[in-house]
JSON list of C-alpha atoms in Angstrom, two decimals:
[
{"chain": "A", "resi": 1, "resn": "UNK", "atom": "CA", "xyz": [-18.78, 27.17, 4.17]},
{"chain": "A", "resi": 2, "resn": "UNK", "atom": "CA", "xyz": [-21.18, 25.37, 6.22]},
{"chain": "A", "resi": 3, "resn": "UNK", "atom": "CA", "xyz": [-22.68, 23.93, 3.15]},
{"chain": "A", "resi": 4, "resn": "UNK", "atom": "CA", "xyz": [-19.28, 22.56, 2.06]},
{"chain": "A", "resi": 5, "resn": "UNK", "atom": "CA", "xyz": [-18.74, 21.12, 5.41]},
{"chain": "A", "resi": 6, "resn": "UNK", "atom": "CA", "xyz": [-22.23, 19.37, 5.68]},
{"chain": "A", "resi": 7, "resn": "UNK", "atom": "CA", "xyz": [-21.66, 17.98, 2.09]},
{"chain": "A", "resi": 8, "resn": "UNK", "atom": "CA", "xyz": [-18.32, 16.59, 3.15]},
{"chain": "A", "resi": 9, "resn": "UNK", "atom": "CA", "xyz": [-19.77, 14.89, 6.21]},
{"chain": "A", "resi": 10, "resn": "UNK", "atom": "CA", "xyz": [-22.42, 13.19, 3.78]},
{"chain": "A", "resi": 11, "resn": "UNK", "atom": "CA", "xyz": [-19.79, 11.97, 1.44]},
{"chain": "A", "resi": 12, "resn": "UNK", "atom": "CA", "xyz": [-17.73, 10.65, 4.25]},
{"chain": "A", "resi": 13, "resn": "UNK", "atom": "CA", "xyz": [-20.61, 8.92, 5.59]},
{"chain": "A", "resi": 14, "resn": "UNK", "atom": "CA", "xyz": [-21.36, 7.32, 2.18]},
{"chain": "A", "resi": 15, "resn": "UNK", "atom": "CA", "xyz": [-17.70, 6.22, 1.91]},
{"chain": "A", "resi": 16, "resn": "UNK", "atom": "CA", "xyz": [-18.03, 4.74, 5.43]},
{"chain": "A", "resi": 17, "resn": "UNK", "atom": "CA", "xyz": [-21.20, 2.69, 4.17]},
{"chain": "A", "resi": 18, "resn": "UNK", "atom": "CA", "xyz": [-19.22, 1.68, 1.28]},
{"chain": "A", "resi": 19, "resn": "UNK", "atom": "CA", "xyz": [-16.28, 0.49, 3.45]},
{"chain": "A", "resi": 20, "resn": "UNK", "atom": "CA", "xyz": [-18.64, -1.57, 5.71]},
{"chain": "A", "resi": 21, "resn": "UNK", "atom": "CA", "xyz": [-19.96, -3.22, 2.69]},
{"chain": "A", "resi": 22, "resn": "UNK", "atom": "CA", "xyz": [-16.33, -4.29, 1.61]},
{"chain": "A", "resi": 23, "resn": "UNK", "atom": "CA", "xyz": [-15.46, -5.19, 5.24]},
{"chain": "A", "resi": 24, "resn": "UNK", "atom": "CA", "xyz": [-18.38, -7.67, 5.74]},
{"chain": "A", "resi": 25, "resn": "UNK", "atom": "CA", "xyz": [-17.23, -10.19, 2.93]},
{"chain": "A", "resi": 26, "resn": "UNK", "atom": "CA", "xyz": [-13.68, -10.01, 4.51]},
{"chain": "A", "resi": 27, "resn": "UNK", "atom": "CA", "xyz": [-15.00, -10.90, 7.99]},
{"chain": "A", "resi": 28, "resn": "UNK", "atom": "CA", "xyz": [-13.63, -7.57, 9.30]},
{"chain": "A", "resi": 29, "resn": "UNK", "atom": "CA", "xyz": [-16.88, -6.73, 11.21]},
{"chain": "A", "resi": 30, "resn": "UNK", "atom": "CA", "xyz": [-19.21, -8.70, 13.24]},
{"chain": "A", "resi": 31, "resn": "UNK", "atom": "CA", "xyz": [-22.36, -7.01, 11.95]},
{"chain": "A", "resi": 32, "resn": "UNK", "atom": "CA", "xyz": [-23.83, -7.42, 8.47]},
{"chain": "A", "resi": 33, "resn": "UNK", "atom": "CA", "xyz": [-24.58, -4.79, 6.03]},
{"chain": "A", "resi": 34, "resn": "UNK", "atom": "CA", "xyz": [-28.35, -4.41, 5.98]},
{"chain": "A", "resi": 35, "resn": "UNK", "atom": "CA", "xyz": [-30.60, -2.89, 3.15]},
{"chain": "A", "resi": 36, "resn": "UNK", "atom": "CA", "xyz": [-30.13, 0.77, 4.93]},
{"chain": "A", "resi": 37, "resn": "UNK", "atom": "CA", "xyz": [-26.34, 0.61, 4.17]},
{"chain": "A", "resi": 38, "resn": "UNK", "atom": "CA", "xyz": [-26.84, -0.45, 0.66]},
{"chain": "A", "resi": 39, "resn": "UNK", "atom": "CA", "xyz": [-29.07, 2.51, 0.16]},
{"chain": "A", "resi": 40, "resn": "UNK", "atom": "CA", "xyz": [-27.27, 5.06, 2.06]},
{"chain": "A", "resi": 41, "resn": "UNK", "atom": "CA", "xyz": [-24.02, 4.28, 0.36]},
{"chain": "A", "resi": 42, "resn": "UNK", "atom": "CA", "xyz": [-24.91, 5.88, -3.05]},
{"chain": "A", "resi": 43, "resn": "UNK", "atom": "CA", "xyz": [-27.58, 8.12, -1.40]},
{"chain": "A", "resi": 44, "resn": "UNK", "atom": "CA", "xyz": [-25.10, 9.85, 0.77]},
{"chain": "A", "resi": 45, "resn": "UNK", "atom": "CA", "xyz": [-22.33, 10.23, -1.70]},
{"chain": "A", "resi": 46, "resn": "UNK", "atom": "CA", "xyz": [-24.59, 11.53, -4.54]},
{"chain": "A", "resi": 47, "resn": "UNK", "atom": "CA", "xyz": [-26.43, 13.66, -2.35]},
{"chain": "A", "resi": 48, "resn": "UNK", "atom": "CA", "xyz": [-23.21, 15.08, -0.79]},
{"chain": "A", "resi": 49, "resn": "UNK", "atom": "CA", "xyz": [-21.75, 15.83, -4.22]},
{"chain": "A", "resi": 50, "resn": "UNK", "atom": "CA", "xyz": [-25.09, 17.34, -5.46]},
{"chain": "A", "resi": 51, "resn": "UNK", "atom": "CA", "xyz": [-25.36, 19.57, -2.33]},
{"chain": "A", "resi": 52, "resn": "UNK", "atom": "CA", "xyz": [-21.76, 20.54, -2.73]},
{"chain": "A", "resi": 53, "resn": "UNK", "atom": "CA", "xyz": [-22.10, 21.66, -6.36]},
{"chain": "A", "resi": 54, "resn": "UNK", "atom": "CA", "xyz": [-25.33, 23.50, -5.49]},
{"chain": "A", "resi": 55, "resn": "UNK", "atom": "CA", "xyz": [-24.20, 25.41, -2.34]},
{"chain": "A", "resi": 56, "resn": "UNK", "atom": "CA", "xyz": [-20.64, 25.87, -2.44]},
{"chain": "A", "resi": 57, "resn": "UNK", "atom": "CA", "xyz": [-18.20, 28.16, -4.23]},
{"chain": "A", "resi": 58, "resn": "UNK", "atom": "CA", "xyz": [-16.42, 26.79, -7.25]},
{"chain": "A", "resi": 59, "resn": "UNK", "atom": "CA", "xyz": [-13.16, 26.82, -5.23]},
{"chain": "A", "resi": 60, "resn": "UNK", "atom": "CA", "xyz": [-14.88, 24.72, -2.45]},
{"chain": "A", "resi": 61, "resn": "UNK", "atom": "CA", "xyz": [-16.20, 22.39, -4.98]},
{"chain": "A", "resi": 62, "resn": "UNK", "atom": "CA", "xyz": [-12.87, 21.72, -6.60]},
{"chain": "A", "resi": 63, "resn": "UNK", "atom": "CA", "xyz": [-11.03, 21.41, -3.35]},
{"chain": "A", "resi": 64, "resn": "UNK", "atom": "CA", "xyz": [-13.49, 19.05, -1.92]},
{"chain": "A", "resi": 65, "resn": "UNK", "atom": "CA", "xyz": [-14.33, 16.96, -4.97]},
{"chain": "A", "resi": 66, "resn": "UNK", "atom": "CA", "xyz": [-10.85, 15.71, -5.95]},
{"chain": "A", "resi": 67, "resn": "UNK", "atom": "CA", "xyz": [-10.09, 14.13, -2.44]},
{"chain": "A", "resi": 68, "resn": "UNK", "atom": "CA", "xyz": [-13.69, 12.56, -2.36]},
{"chain": "A", "resi": 69, "resn": "UNK", "atom": "CA", "xyz": [-13.53, 11.07, -6.03]},
{"chain": "A", "resi": 70, "resn": "UNK", "atom": "CA", "xyz": [-10.03, 9.77, -5.08]},
{"chain": "A", "resi": 71, "resn": "UNK", "atom": "CA", "xyz": [-11.41, 8.20, -1.80]},
{"chain": "A", "resi": 72, "resn": "UNK", "atom": "CA", "xyz": [-14.07, 6.65, -3.85]},
{"chain": "A", "resi": 73, "resn": "UNK", "atom": "CA", "xyz": [-11.67, 5.26, -6.49]},
{"chain": "A", "resi": 74, "resn": "UNK", "atom": "CA", "xyz": [-9.60, 3.80, -3.43]},
{"chain": "A", "resi": 75, "resn": "UNK", "atom": "CA", "xyz": [-12.42, 2.01, -2.31]},
{"chain": "A", "resi": 76, "resn": "UNK", "atom": "CA", "xyz": [-13.50, 0.64, -5.65]},
{"chain": "A", "resi": 77, "resn": "UNK", "atom": "CA", "xyz": [-9.86, -0.56, -5.98]},
{"chain": "A", "resi": 78, "resn": "UNK", "atom": "CA", "xyz": [-9.96, -2.26, -2.62]},
{"chain": "A", "resi": 79, "resn": "UNK", "atom": "CA", "xyz": [-13.16, -4.18, -3.62]},
{"chain": "A", "resi": 80, "resn": "UNK", "atom": "CA", "xyz": [-11.52, -4.98, -7.06]},
{"chain": "A", "resi": 81, "resn": "UNK", "atom": "CA", "xyz": [-8.46, -6.42, -5.24]},
{"chain": "A", "resi": 82, "resn": "UNK", "atom": "CA", "xyz": [-10.76, -8.53, -2.73]},
{"chain": "A", "resi": 83, "resn": "UNK", "atom": "CA", "xyz": [-12.57, -9.89, -5.76]},
{"chain": "A", "resi": 84, "resn": "UNK", "atom": "CA", "xyz": [-9.59, -10.92, -7.58]},
{"chain": "A", "resi": 85, "resn": "UNK", "atom": "CA", "xyz": [-7.77, -12.29, -4.47]},
{"chain": "A", "resi": 86, "resn": "UNK", "atom": "CA", "xyz": [-10.83, -13.99, -3.41]},
{"chain": "A", "resi": 87, "resn": "UNK", "atom": "CA", "xyz": [-11.29, -15.39, -6.96]},
{"chain": "A", "resi": 88, "resn": "UNK", "atom": "CA", "xyz": [-7.73, -17.07, -7.25]},
{"chain": "A", "resi": 89, "resn": "UNK", "atom": "CA", "xyz": [-7.76, -18.21, -3.66]},
{"chain": "A", "resi": 90, "resn": "UNK", "atom": "CA", "xyz": [-5.32, -15.81, -2.06]},
{"chain": "A", "resi": 91, "resn": "UNK", "atom": "CA", "xyz": [-8.12, -15.04, 0.72]},
{"chain": "A", "resi": 92, "resn": "UNK", "atom": "CA", "xyz": [-9.16, -18.17, 1.89]},
{"chain": "A", "resi": 93, "resn": "UNK", "atom": "CA", "xyz": [-11.63, -18.35, 4.79]},
{"chain": "A", "resi": 94, "resn": "UNK", "atom": "CA", "xyz": [-13.98, -15.25, 5.09]},
{"chain": "A", "resi": 95, "resn": "UNK", "atom": "CA", "xyz": [-14.19, -14.61, 1.38]},
{"chain": "A", "resi": 96, "resn": "UNK", "atom": "CA", "xyz": [-14.63, -18.14, 0.37]},
{"chain": "A", "resi": 97, "resn": "UNK", "atom": "CA", "xyz": [-17.94, -18.52, 1.74]},
{"chain": "A", "resi": 98, "resn": "UNK", "atom": "CA", "xyz": [-19.09, -14.90, 1.43]},
{"chain": "A", "resi": 99, "resn": "UNK", "atom": "CA", "xyz": [-21.09, -13.66, -1.47]},
{"chain": "A", "resi": 100, "resn": "UNK", "atom": "CA", "xyz": [-19.24, -11.42, -3.70]},
{"chain": "A", "resi": 101, "resn": "UNK", "atom": "CA", "xyz": [-22.20, -9.01, -4.82]},
{"chain": "A", "resi": 102, "resn": "UNK", "atom": "CA", "xyz": [-21.43, -6.43, -2.05]},
{"chain": "A", "resi": 103, "resn": "UNK", "atom": "CA", "xyz": [-18.04, -6.07, -3.57]},
{"chain": "A", "resi": 104, "resn": "UNK", "atom": "CA", "xyz": [-19.18, -5.99, -6.84]},
{"chain": "A", "resi": 105, "resn": "UNK", "atom": "CA", "xyz": [-21.85, -3.10, -5.73]},
{"chain": "A", "resi": 106, "resn": "UNK", "atom": "CA", "xyz": [-19.11, -1.27, -4.11]},
{"chain": "A", "resi": 107, "resn": "UNK", "atom": "CA", "xyz": [-16.81, -1.55, -7.32]},
{"chain": "A", "resi": 108, "resn": "UNK", "atom": "CA", "xyz": [-19.53, -0.44, -9.68]},
{"chain": "A", "resi": 109, "resn": "UNK", "atom": "CA", "xyz": [-20.97, 2.53, -7.57]},
{"chain": "A", "resi": 110, "resn": "UNK", "atom": "CA", "xyz": [-17.76, 3.82, -6.07]},
{"chain": "A", "resi": 111, "resn": "UNK", "atom": "CA", "xyz": [-15.79, 3.30, -9.36]},
{"chain": "A", "resi": 112, "resn": "UNK", "atom": "CA", "xyz": [-18.46, 4.91, -11.43]},
{"chain": "A", "resi": 113, "resn": "UNK", "atom": "CA", "xyz": [-18.74, 7.96, -9.13]},
{"chain": "A", "resi": 114, "resn": "UNK", "atom": "CA", "xyz": [-15.06, 8.18, -8.52]},
{"chain": "A", "resi": 115, "resn": "UNK", "atom": "CA", "xyz": [-14.24, 8.11, -12.50]},
{"chain": "A", "resi": 116, "resn": "UNK", "atom": "CA", "xyz": [-16.76, 10.97, -13.02]},
{"chain": "A", "resi": 117, "resn": "UNK", "atom": "CA", "xyz": [-15.60, 13.01, -10.20]},
{"chain": "A", "resi": 118, "resn": "UNK", "atom": "CA", "xyz": [-11.75, 12.53, -11.31]},
{"chain": "A", "resi": 119, "resn": "UNK", "atom": "CA", "xyz": [-12.69, 13.08, -14.91]},
{"chain": "A", "resi": 120, "resn": "UNK", "atom": "CA", "xyz": [-14.25, 16.43, -14.09]},
{"chain": "A", "resi": 121, "resn": "UNK", "atom": "CA", "xyz": [-10.84, 17.76, -13.11]},
{"chain": "A", "resi": 122, "resn": "UNK", "atom": "CA", "xyz": [-9.10, 16.39, -16.21]},
{"chain": "A", "resi": 123, "resn": "UNK", "atom": "CA", "xyz": [-6.85, 19.08, -17.83]},
{"chain": "A", "resi": 124, "resn": "UNK", "atom": "CA", "xyz": [-7.67, 21.66, -14.95]},
{"chain": "A", "resi": 125, "resn": "UNK", "atom": "CA", "xyz": [-4.67, 22.92, -12.93]},
{"chain": "A", "resi": 126, "resn": "UNK", "atom": "CA", "xyz": [-4.45, 25.12, -9.77]},
{"chain": "A", "resi": 127, "resn": "UNK", "atom": "CA", "xyz": [-7.45, 25.90, -7.62]},
{"chain": "A", "resi": 128, "resn": "UNK", "atom": "CA", "xyz": [-9.58, 26.94, -10.63]}
]
């Protein structure tokens, strides 16, 4: 159980790093996302999933992975919506002058890991 908890904390920290990368172009934060956040986002998420898979029971992996994958897909969806809304002029101001590459980074990383995590549960029912 402690391994599953530690894994979830790492995954959550990774998702927070990804959310910070999305918040900066929107002007929702006064800080800038430095290189450390860029590295820690995928490192924490992937490291948390690997640690979870290595050290937790199959039931714990299933119970933790699905919500984490869905949270990553939601983060990727937010990044995609912001990219589209900024591209067609629905979000004037902060996104107009901000570079879009943090949003693309979150879209690709969170979307890729989220899709892999969600696809691993395709066709499975119950607590497995």
